[in-house]
XYZ file of C-alpha atoms in Angstrom:
565
model
C 18.087 101.503 140.314
C 14.174 102.119 139.898
C 13.672 105.910 138.777
C 11.198 107.755 141.570
C 7.840 108.581 140.301
C 7.118 112.625 139.336
C 6.524 114.643 142.455
C 5.060 117.898 141.006
C 5.217 119.524 144.666
C 9.166 119.569 143.951
C 8.237 122.161 141.242
C 7.132 124.782 143.529
C 8.575 128.069 143.485
C 9.112 128.115 147.314
C 11.157 124.641 147.054
C 12.789 125.212 143.707
C 16.732 124.875 143.967
C 19.292 123.249 142.178
C 19.720 122.312 138.647
C 16.616 124.435 136.927
C 16.126 126.940 140.109
C 15.101 130.296 138.892
C 14.296 133.731 140.620
C 11.864 135.949 138.851
C 12.777 139.179 138.507
C 11.378 141.711 141.119
C 7.554 142.570 141.133
C 7.263 139.935 138.170
C 4.334 137.504 139.205
C 4.671 133.881 138.964
C 3.636 132.591 135.434
C 0.432 130.822 134.856
C 0.488 127.188 133.479
C -2.771 126.712 131.943
C -4.545 123.228 132.382
C -4.995 120.669 129.735
C -8.286 121.665 128.570
C -7.246 124.877 127.679
C -9.513 126.749 130.388
C -8.468 129.017 133.296
C -7.414 127.634 136.442
C -9.375 126.134 139.144
C -11.567 128.481 141.231
C -10.100 129.509 144.481
C -10.789 127.417 147.305
C -10.896 124.003 144.767
C -9.810 121.046 146.686
C -7.247 120.232 143.560
C -6.012 123.796 143.699
C -2.355 123.503 143.168
C 0.391 126.485 144.028
C 0.813 129.034 141.200
C 3.106 127.567 138.406
C 6.387 129.458 137.760
C 7.238 131.223 134.477
C 8.016 128.819 131.405
C 11.984 128.885 130.841
C 13.349 129.805 127.074
C 15.587 127.476 125.596
C 18.748 129.746 126.087
C 18.043 129.799 129.699
C 17.768 126.340 129.800
C 21.068 125.803 128.007
C 22.781 128.204 130.396
C 21.717 126.273 133.446
C 22.509 122.843 131.831
C 26.111 124.160 130.721
C 26.532 125.675 134.650
C 25.285 122.307 136.345
C 27.598 120.260 134.007
C 30.617 122.678 135.047
C 29.702 122.934 138.914
C 29.204 119.068 138.766
C 32.048 117.609 137.175
C 35.913 118.210 137.829
C 37.533 120.052 135.670
C 39.891 117.432 134.743
C 38.295 114.361 133.762
C 40.248 110.740 132.653
C 38.215 108.456 130.827
C 38.816 105.026 129.404
C 36.998 103.865 126.597
C 37.280 102.528 123.237
C 37.567 104.704 119.784
C 34.400 104.753 117.362
C 33.501 106.650 114.331
C 36.951 108.483 114.153
C 37.070 111.339 111.556
C 40.239 113.617 111.069
C 39.206 116.870 109.996
C 41.632 119.234 111.068
C 39.890 118.807 114.647
C 39.657 115.142 115.725
C 35.806 113.942 116.136
C 35.435 110.497 117.463
C 33.215 108.623 120.058
C 34.571 107.190 123.051
C 32.443 103.839 124.320
C 32.474 100.716 126.086
C 29.486 98.576 126.673
C 26.796 100.738 128.379
C 27.393 104.192 127.241
C 28.849 106.427 124.571
C 30.412 109.728 124.909
C 30.944 112.471 121.992
C 34.464 113.560 121.794
C 36.033 116.577 120.227
C 39.944 117.085 120.151
C 40.636 120.432 118.697
C 43.649 120.808 115.817
C 46.524 122.042 118.507
C 45.983 119.015 120.666
C 45.456 116.715 118.099
C 48.944 117.814 116.688
C 50.347 117.727 119.814
C 49.382 114.084 120.491
C 49.892 113.031 117.182
C 53.695 114.297 117.313
C 54.197 112.539 120.758
C 52.803 109.160 120.188
C 53.991 108.999 116.662
C 57.640 107.867 115.707
C 60.080 110.503 114.499
C 58.902 111.724 111.521
C 55.655 110.107 111.497
C 52.077 110.925 112.352
C 49.573 108.902 114.637
C 46.187 108.763 114.853
C 43.660 106.541 116.963
C 42.004 103.617 114.865
C 38.553 102.906 115.638
C 38.359 99.750 118.253
C 41.535 100.949 119.744
C 41.610 101.397 123.794
C 42.614 104.748 125.088
C 42.708 106.805 128.122
C 41.290 110.477 127.369
C 42.013 113.490 129.620
C 39.700 116.392 129.023
C 36.741 118.255 130.431
C 32.731 118.327 129.731
C 30.780 120.830 127.831
C 27.225 121.654 126.449
C 27.251 123.120 122.659
C 23.952 124.906 123.199
C 23.759 125.238 119.128
C 23.455 121.906 118.906
C 21.904 120.868 122.384
C 24.814 118.286 122.587
C 27.046 117.543 125.381
C 30.462 117.028 124.150
C 33.745 115.522 125.805
C 36.773 117.912 125.066
C 39.629 116.073 125.202
C 43.326 117.435 125.883
C 45.118 114.492 125.956
C 44.885 110.983 124.573
C 47.015 108.023 125.232
C 46.844 104.746 123.742
C 46.514 101.600 126.365
C 46.939 98.088 125.953
C 47.954 96.309 123.014
C 47.855 99.845 121.366
C 50.676 101.213 123.870
C 52.780 98.181 123.089
C 52.714 98.468 119.307
C 53.174 102.423 119.822
C 56.302 101.580 122.079
C 57.455 98.927 119.175
C 57.255 101.383 116.472
C 59.175 103.987 118.485
C 61.924 101.801 119.371
C 62.177 100.094 116.044
C 62.801 103.883 114.531
C 65.397 104.721 117.169
C 67.428 101.369 116.550
C 67.191 101.379 112.855
C 68.749 105.361 113.054
C 71.667 103.637 115.047
C 72.351 101.093 112.325
C 71.605 98.018 114.656
C 68.959 96.481 111.949
C 71.692 97.138 109.019
C 72.463 93.842 107.261
C 76.121 94.844 106.405
C 76.455 94.989 110.392
C 75.375 91.120 110.678
C 77.895 88.408 111.128
C 77.394 84.971 109.609
C 76.677 82.101 111.706
C 79.628 79.564 112.182
C 79.196 76.651 109.880
C 81.053 74.056 112.298
C 80.552 75.458 115.997
C 82.177 73.726 119.111
C 79.524 74.917 121.432
C 76.242 76.693 121.168
C 75.137 78.702 124.149
C 71.090 78.864 124.287
C 69.367 81.470 126.553
C 66.256 80.570 127.535
C 63.942 79.229 130.281
C 65.188 75.630 131.517
C 61.449 74.748 131.955
C 60.320 75.712 128.633
C 59.397 73.783 125.609
C 61.456 75.539 123.282
C 64.318 74.221 124.982
C 63.432 70.648 124.602
C 62.645 71.175 120.873
C 66.318 72.721 120.648
C 68.042 69.956 122.128
C 66.481 67.220 120.496
C 67.075 68.539 116.932
C 70.665 69.332 118.039
C 71.315 65.705 119.314
C 69.911 64.353 115.977
C 71.520 66.378 113.596
C 75.226 66.592 115.010
C 75.909 65.177 118.703
C 79.569 66.303 118.244
C 78.148 70.226 119.011
C 78.343 71.064 122.475
C 75.101 72.837 124.278
C 75.541 75.536 127.085
C 72.056 76.158 128.458
C 71.833 79.481 129.915
C 68.489 79.987 132.185
C 66.841 83.075 132.320
C 63.190 84.074 132.689
C 61.443 84.732 129.406
C 58.327 86.526 130.337
C 57.098 88.872 133.151
C 58.868 91.413 135.350
C 62.618 91.596 135.493
C 62.781 88.778 132.090
C 64.232 91.489 129.806
C 67.107 92.686 132.405
C 67.819 88.396 133.403
C 68.101 87.779 129.324
C 70.277 90.818 129.035
C 72.769 89.764 131.705
C 72.629 86.127 130.522
C 73.685 86.997 126.862
C 76.508 89.723 128.304
C 77.904 86.756 130.730
C 78.161 84.328 127.538
C 79.917 87.270 125.600
C 82.448 87.827 128.042
C 83.184 84.325 128.776
C 83.064 82.775 125.142
C 86.662 81.957 124.412
C 86.878 80.282 128.048
C 83.656 78.745 127.567
C 84.441 77.370 123.831
C 81.254 79.087 122.720
C 80.747 79.978 118.911
C 77.586 81.102 118.733
C 74.349 82.052 121.111
C 70.946 81.027 120.703
C 68.093 83.351 122.282
C 64.878 81.630 121.921
C 61.764 80.789 123.558
C 57.908 79.327 122.761
C 54.650 81.131 121.544
C 52.740 83.906 123.654
C 50.617 86.764 123.519
C 52.354 90.114 122.800
C 52.559 91.032 126.444
C 54.407 87.567 127.260
C 56.931 88.300 124.284
C 57.380 91.853 125.478
C 60.928 91.255 127.469
C 62.375 90.429 123.705
C 61.402 94.170 122.776
C 63.462 96.137 125.400
C 66.051 98.106 124.415
C 68.509 96.469 126.983
C 68.221 92.929 125.327
C 68.732 94.479 122.028
C 71.964 96.051 123.321
C 73.070 92.986 124.563
C 72.720 91.005 121.178
C 74.326 93.835 119.071
C 77.429 93.893 121.747
C 77.843 90.074 121.742
C 81.309 88.965 120.899
C 80.130 85.909 119.002
C 77.086 85.635 116.671
C 73.632 85.336 117.755
C 70.442 83.906 116.480
C 67.059 84.422 117.836
C 63.900 82.448 117.524
C 61.155 84.113 119.621
C 57.657 82.760 119.526
C 55.819 81.683 116.332
C 56.440 82.310 112.764
C 53.956 85.230 112.494
C 55.472 87.045 115.746
C 58.234 89.883 115.197
C 60.526 91.085 118.072
C 63.119 93.616 118.391
C 65.585 90.497 119.415
C 64.939 88.748 116.227
C 65.651 92.085 114.255
C 69.104 92.809 115.853
C 70.098 89.198 115.842
C 72.982 88.090 113.016
C 70.234 85.457 112.268
C 66.609 85.408 112.447
C 64.680 82.002 112.598
C 61.034 81.390 112.672
C 61.222 78.740 115.245
C 63.248 77.200 118.023
C 63.787 73.948 115.841
C 64.503 75.756 112.518
C 67.488 78.040 114.471
C 68.785 74.658 116.160
C 68.916 72.977 112.648
C 70.502 76.436 111.142
C 73.343 76.122 114.145
C 74.149 72.720 113.731
C 75.245 70.865 110.798
C 73.796 67.562 109.459
C 76.210 64.827 110.531
C 74.565 62.431 108.094
C 74.823 65.194 105.239
C 78.381 65.796 106.031
C 79.386 61.874 106.091
C 78.082 62.006 102.340
C 79.821 65.171 101.468
C 83.116 63.741 102.962
C 82.628 60.712 100.972
C 81.666 62.297 97.784
C 84.904 64.836 98.393
C 86.770 61.683 98.694
C 86.033 60.164 95.608
C 86.492 63.194 93.620
C 90.054 63.635 95.347
C 90.857 60.254 94.330
C 89.749 60.423 90.731
C 91.828 63.746 90.610
C 94.852 62.090 91.912
C 94.765 59.203 89.290
C 94.178 61.841 86.655
C 96.986 63.724 87.767
C 99.394 60.867 88.078
C 98.787 59.574 84.717
C 99.521 62.818 83.092
C 102.686 63.461 85.052
C 103.739 59.844 83.806
C 102.892 60.968 80.443
C 105.067 63.899 80.611
C 108.008 62.209 82.215
C 107.654 59.573 79.495
C 108.067 62.455 76.674
C 111.027 64.042 78.700
C 112.629 61.043 78.855
C 112.554 60.639 75.437
C 113.989 63.951 74.747
C 117.740 63.948 72.863
C 119.135 66.256 76.180
C 117.784 63.884 78.429
C 118.546 60.945 76.170
C 121.953 61.658 75.273
C 123.256 64.811 77.116
C 126.550 64.652 75.744
C 125.216 65.301 71.997
C 123.875 68.579 73.638
C 126.924 69.538 75.260
C 129.119 69.024 71.732
C 126.582 70.801 69.715
C 126.873 73.867 72.530
C 130.966 73.367 72.429
C 130.770 73.757 68.692
C 128.509 76.574 68.311
C 130.873 78.420 71.102
C 134.051 77.507 68.993
C 132.590 79.118 66.070
C 131.458 82.188 67.762
C 134.870 82.422 69.251
C 136.565 82.363 65.732
C 134.516 84.677 64.108
C 135.149 87.149 66.857
C 138.616 86.812 66.966
C 138.692 87.344 62.876
C 136.183 90.509 63.449
C 138.850 91.904 65.855
C 141.910 90.967 63.835
C 140.072 92.509 60.576
C 139.181 95.629 62.682
C 142.550 95.940 64.033
C 144.069 95.867 60.486
C 142.168 98.634 59.244
C 142.647 100.781 61.656
C 146.523 99.942 61.476
C 146.634 100.995 57.623
C 144.536 104.132 58.446
C 147.166 105.182 60.962
C 149.962 104.327 58.520
C 148.248 106.229 55.497
C 147.643 109.335 58.025
C 151.424 108.973 59.195
C 152.582 109.174 55.972
C 150.813 112.225 54.927
C 151.852 113.970 57.782
C 155.238 113.119 57.166
C 154.928 114.559 53.497
C 153.820 117.792 54.777
C 156.672 118.321 57.066
C 159.239 121.340 55.995
C 161.774 118.592 56.383
C 160.195 116.214 54.015
C 159.621 118.769 51.370
C 163.352 120.042 52.188
C 164.650 116.179 51.475
C 162.583 115.763 48.248
C 164.025 118.964 46.824
C 167.558 117.753 47.346
C 166.632 114.025 46.516
C 165.445 116.072 42.756
C 168.601 118.024 42.900
C 170.635 114.921 42.912
C 168.712 113.379 40.381
C 169.402 116.294 38.140
C 173.212 116.108 38.858
C 173.494 112.422 37.949
C 171.699 113.468 34.811
C 174.128 116.142 34.464
C 176.939 114.086 34.724
C 175.610 111.546 32.277
C 174.906 114.146 29.724
C 177.227 115.482 26.861
C 180.057 118.179 27.794
C 177.819 120.477 25.518
C 175.154 120.664 28.179
C 177.116 120.556 30.853
C 178.106 123.665 31.400
C 174.718 124.829 31.095
C 173.723 122.375 33.458
C 176.243 123.430 35.968
C 175.146 127.024 35.637
C 171.678 126.258 36.476
C 172.201 123.839 39.290
C 174.616 126.508 40.553
C 171.909 129.235 40.229
C 169.404 126.857 41.845
C 171.387 126.276 44.357
C 171.752 129.849 45.128
C 168.384 130.739 44.722
C 167.807 127.489 47.102
C 169.898 128.915 49.740
C 168.329 132.137 49.583
C 164.900 131.254 49.156
C 164.408 128.026 51.586
C 165.256 130.148 54.726
C 162.812 132.974 53.874
C 160.153 130.235 52.850
C 160.591 128.406 55.994
C 160.605 131.975 58.192
C 157.632 133.087 56.168
C 155.522 129.998 57.260
C 156.793 129.954 60.879
C 155.666 133.537 60.599
C 152.049 132.688 59.374
C 151.968 129.287 62.004
C 152.493 131.757 64.776
C 149.914 134.573 63.517
C 147.331 131.580 63.088
C 148.228 130.438 66.808
C 148.139 134.180 68.038
C 144.446 134.252 66.067
C 143.204 131.436 67.498
C 144.483 132.378 70.928
C 142.841 135.965 70.748
C 139.399 134.584 69.554
C 139.262 131.413 71.873
C 136.656 131.514 74.325
C 138.668 130.652 77.303
C 141.018 133.811 76.416
C 137.907 135.584 76.068
C 136.849 134.752 79.785
C 140.225 135.288 81.264
C 139.882 139.193 79.908
C 136.689 139.425 82.196
C 134.148 138.576 80.013
C 131.348 135.507 80.568
C 129.073 133.147 78.755
C 125.471 132.635 80.066
C 123.059 129.899 78.737
C 119.627 128.834 79.886
C 118.329 125.562 81.302
C 118.539 123.882 78.237
C 122.250 125.197 77.344
C 121.297 127.543 74.758
C 123.227 130.580 74.815
C 121.310 133.642 76.253
C 121.889 136.895 73.760
C 118.690 138.870 74.612
C 117.268 139.334 78.072
C 113.802 138.912 76.527
C 114.804 135.230 76.176
C 114.606 134.572 79.746
C 111.844 135.443 82.326
C 112.169 136.030 85.916
C 112.392 132.772 88.012
C 114.505 131.129 85.473
C 117.729 129.200 86.495
C 120.933 130.065 84.150
C 124.277 129.020 83.977
C 127.240 131.643 83.544
C 130.892 130.460 82.523
C 133.558 132.193 83.920
C 137.484 131.768 83.329
C 137.851 129.913 86.530
C 134.342 127.608 86.491
C 130.705 128.413 86.609
C 128.130 130.232 88.651
C 124.172 129.150 88.851
C 122.083 131.788 89.529
C 118.098 132.696 89.124
C 116.761 135.584 87.331
C 115.156 138.388 89.633
C 114.811 140.751 86.644
C 115.962 141.721 83.285
C 116.676 145.196 81.379
C 117.168 145.952 77.718
C 121.207 146.522 76.597
C 122.526 148.978 74.344
C 121.707 147.822 70.643
C 124.773 149.675 69.266
C 127.399 147.798 71.389
C 129.911 146.142 68.702
C 129.754 142.595 68.080
C 133.725 142.424 68.855
C 132.631 143.731 72.405
C 130.573 140.886 73.340
C 131.994 137.758 74.616
C 129.782 135.119 73.456
C 130.258 136.164 69.772
C 134.191 137.058 68.917
C 135.043 138.794 65.821
C 135.931 136.504 63.201
C 138.849 137.720 60.769
C 138.943 136.544 57.427
C 141.998 133.974 57.098
C 144.426 135.436 54.587
C 145.478 132.680 52.124
C 148.311 130.870 53.003
C 149.946 131.059 49.133
C 148.678 133.786 47.151
C 148.239 131.709 43.696
C 148.387 128.069 42.497
C 147.549 125.187 44.710
C 147.476 126.031 48.186
C 148.423 122.165 48.684
C 151.505 122.838 46.965
C 154.782 124.656 48.536
C 156.251 127.185 46.580
C 158.442 126.376 43.614
C 162.302 126.742 44.366
C 163.006 127.183 40.733
C 160.274 129.617 39.751
C 157.508 129.011 37.489
C 158.168 127.049 34.376
């Protein structure tokens, strides 16, 4: 639109309204405007006489009028679409918002900038606009008088187009990463020999043809189940998610061992259905492993990040899911040859071992081994019998000797030996001359008389000593002490407790009484009377010094019946 020429009449004070309208103060005459030549005004009545000019505005007045005009001429909040240029982050954000025809300077103060950064950034991150990024800003227009510039004060900024998609992609990636959906440990290996593969894609897409051709070429035995679903546009994401859920629910029924989610290349907007959360959820929840090949090798989608296997292209995915039949045949042939070689070597080795065993004496002549074993058995039996006879003979000899010793020590045996000696003396006397007979008879009479007197007394004395020893043993026997009401206490190791300090609270002790034992636990201890005589202590009975059985001579010999000499 062409700009109209300047009309001086519109500057008359009587017609002045609008942006630069200003009333002079009361009583102030209109300001005079000198002519171009520097002289005074035209004389009155001149044909070129113009209305009297108004007073000149100050710069501050002009700035105020510009600011007021901007405030009243524009809405309080304006949304503007443009491209970021010259972005500077200096606590406040400074940048230009431009399109093909105009540029507007923008300022976003620190508080609003922090809020916008936190809102648009992924959790824990920080977002700032980038030069060339398309954004929609919301704010107001202000005139800054000191610099004479008009600026747009931004209160809110939102990326649009690819920038908004990138922001949404990063946000969802961070959310799913926090849930562990990208973890390598969660992902499952693809089956080496799948029975059937479900391909979720558009039936009319080129990606499906690439997959079918590759799978038929590599291994026709693997079945393919095509699940038709829209792969771009509105409603594509729910349709893909439903298809994956249906295959997952009926995988066993359909014989499906793996799922391939794929489509061909396209723009970021075309591939966006595979960046939706519901598709990622369906892939993670699928009951069989899922491979994903979306777009070209340079494209990255969330569906590929959560899938068990990410493939660069649909063809690569088909190769990854399908074994190569020719390679398998070669492997089978190679394995068959190795197996036959192993069998031949094993048969040869076992034949050698069998021949070696056949030459062994135990196999070649079994009777020889039996005879040798029988001979060893007989020799062992004879040695055992000899050892038993020798041991029994030694024991019998010791028993006879012990019996003889006991027999010699009995009083009856002593008396018999004495009588034998007397008989010997009598025979000697009978053989002696008559001169010695009388003397011998006299000595014999005295000896017999003495023997008659001494022997009962000796026997009575020995019996008395035996009874005394028996009574003493009974008196000092621990059992007799226990019968009198005493007891013996031992600790857990069986040691006799003589001092209360030998045990502590909680120890288990055993107390022996006349009729049995008592087990108890120590609740406390107290010192006893140290002056208690040892004879009163049940565990330390008084020992009496035994009196000698024989006052003199060898105690093992009985008293002489005939006196000394």
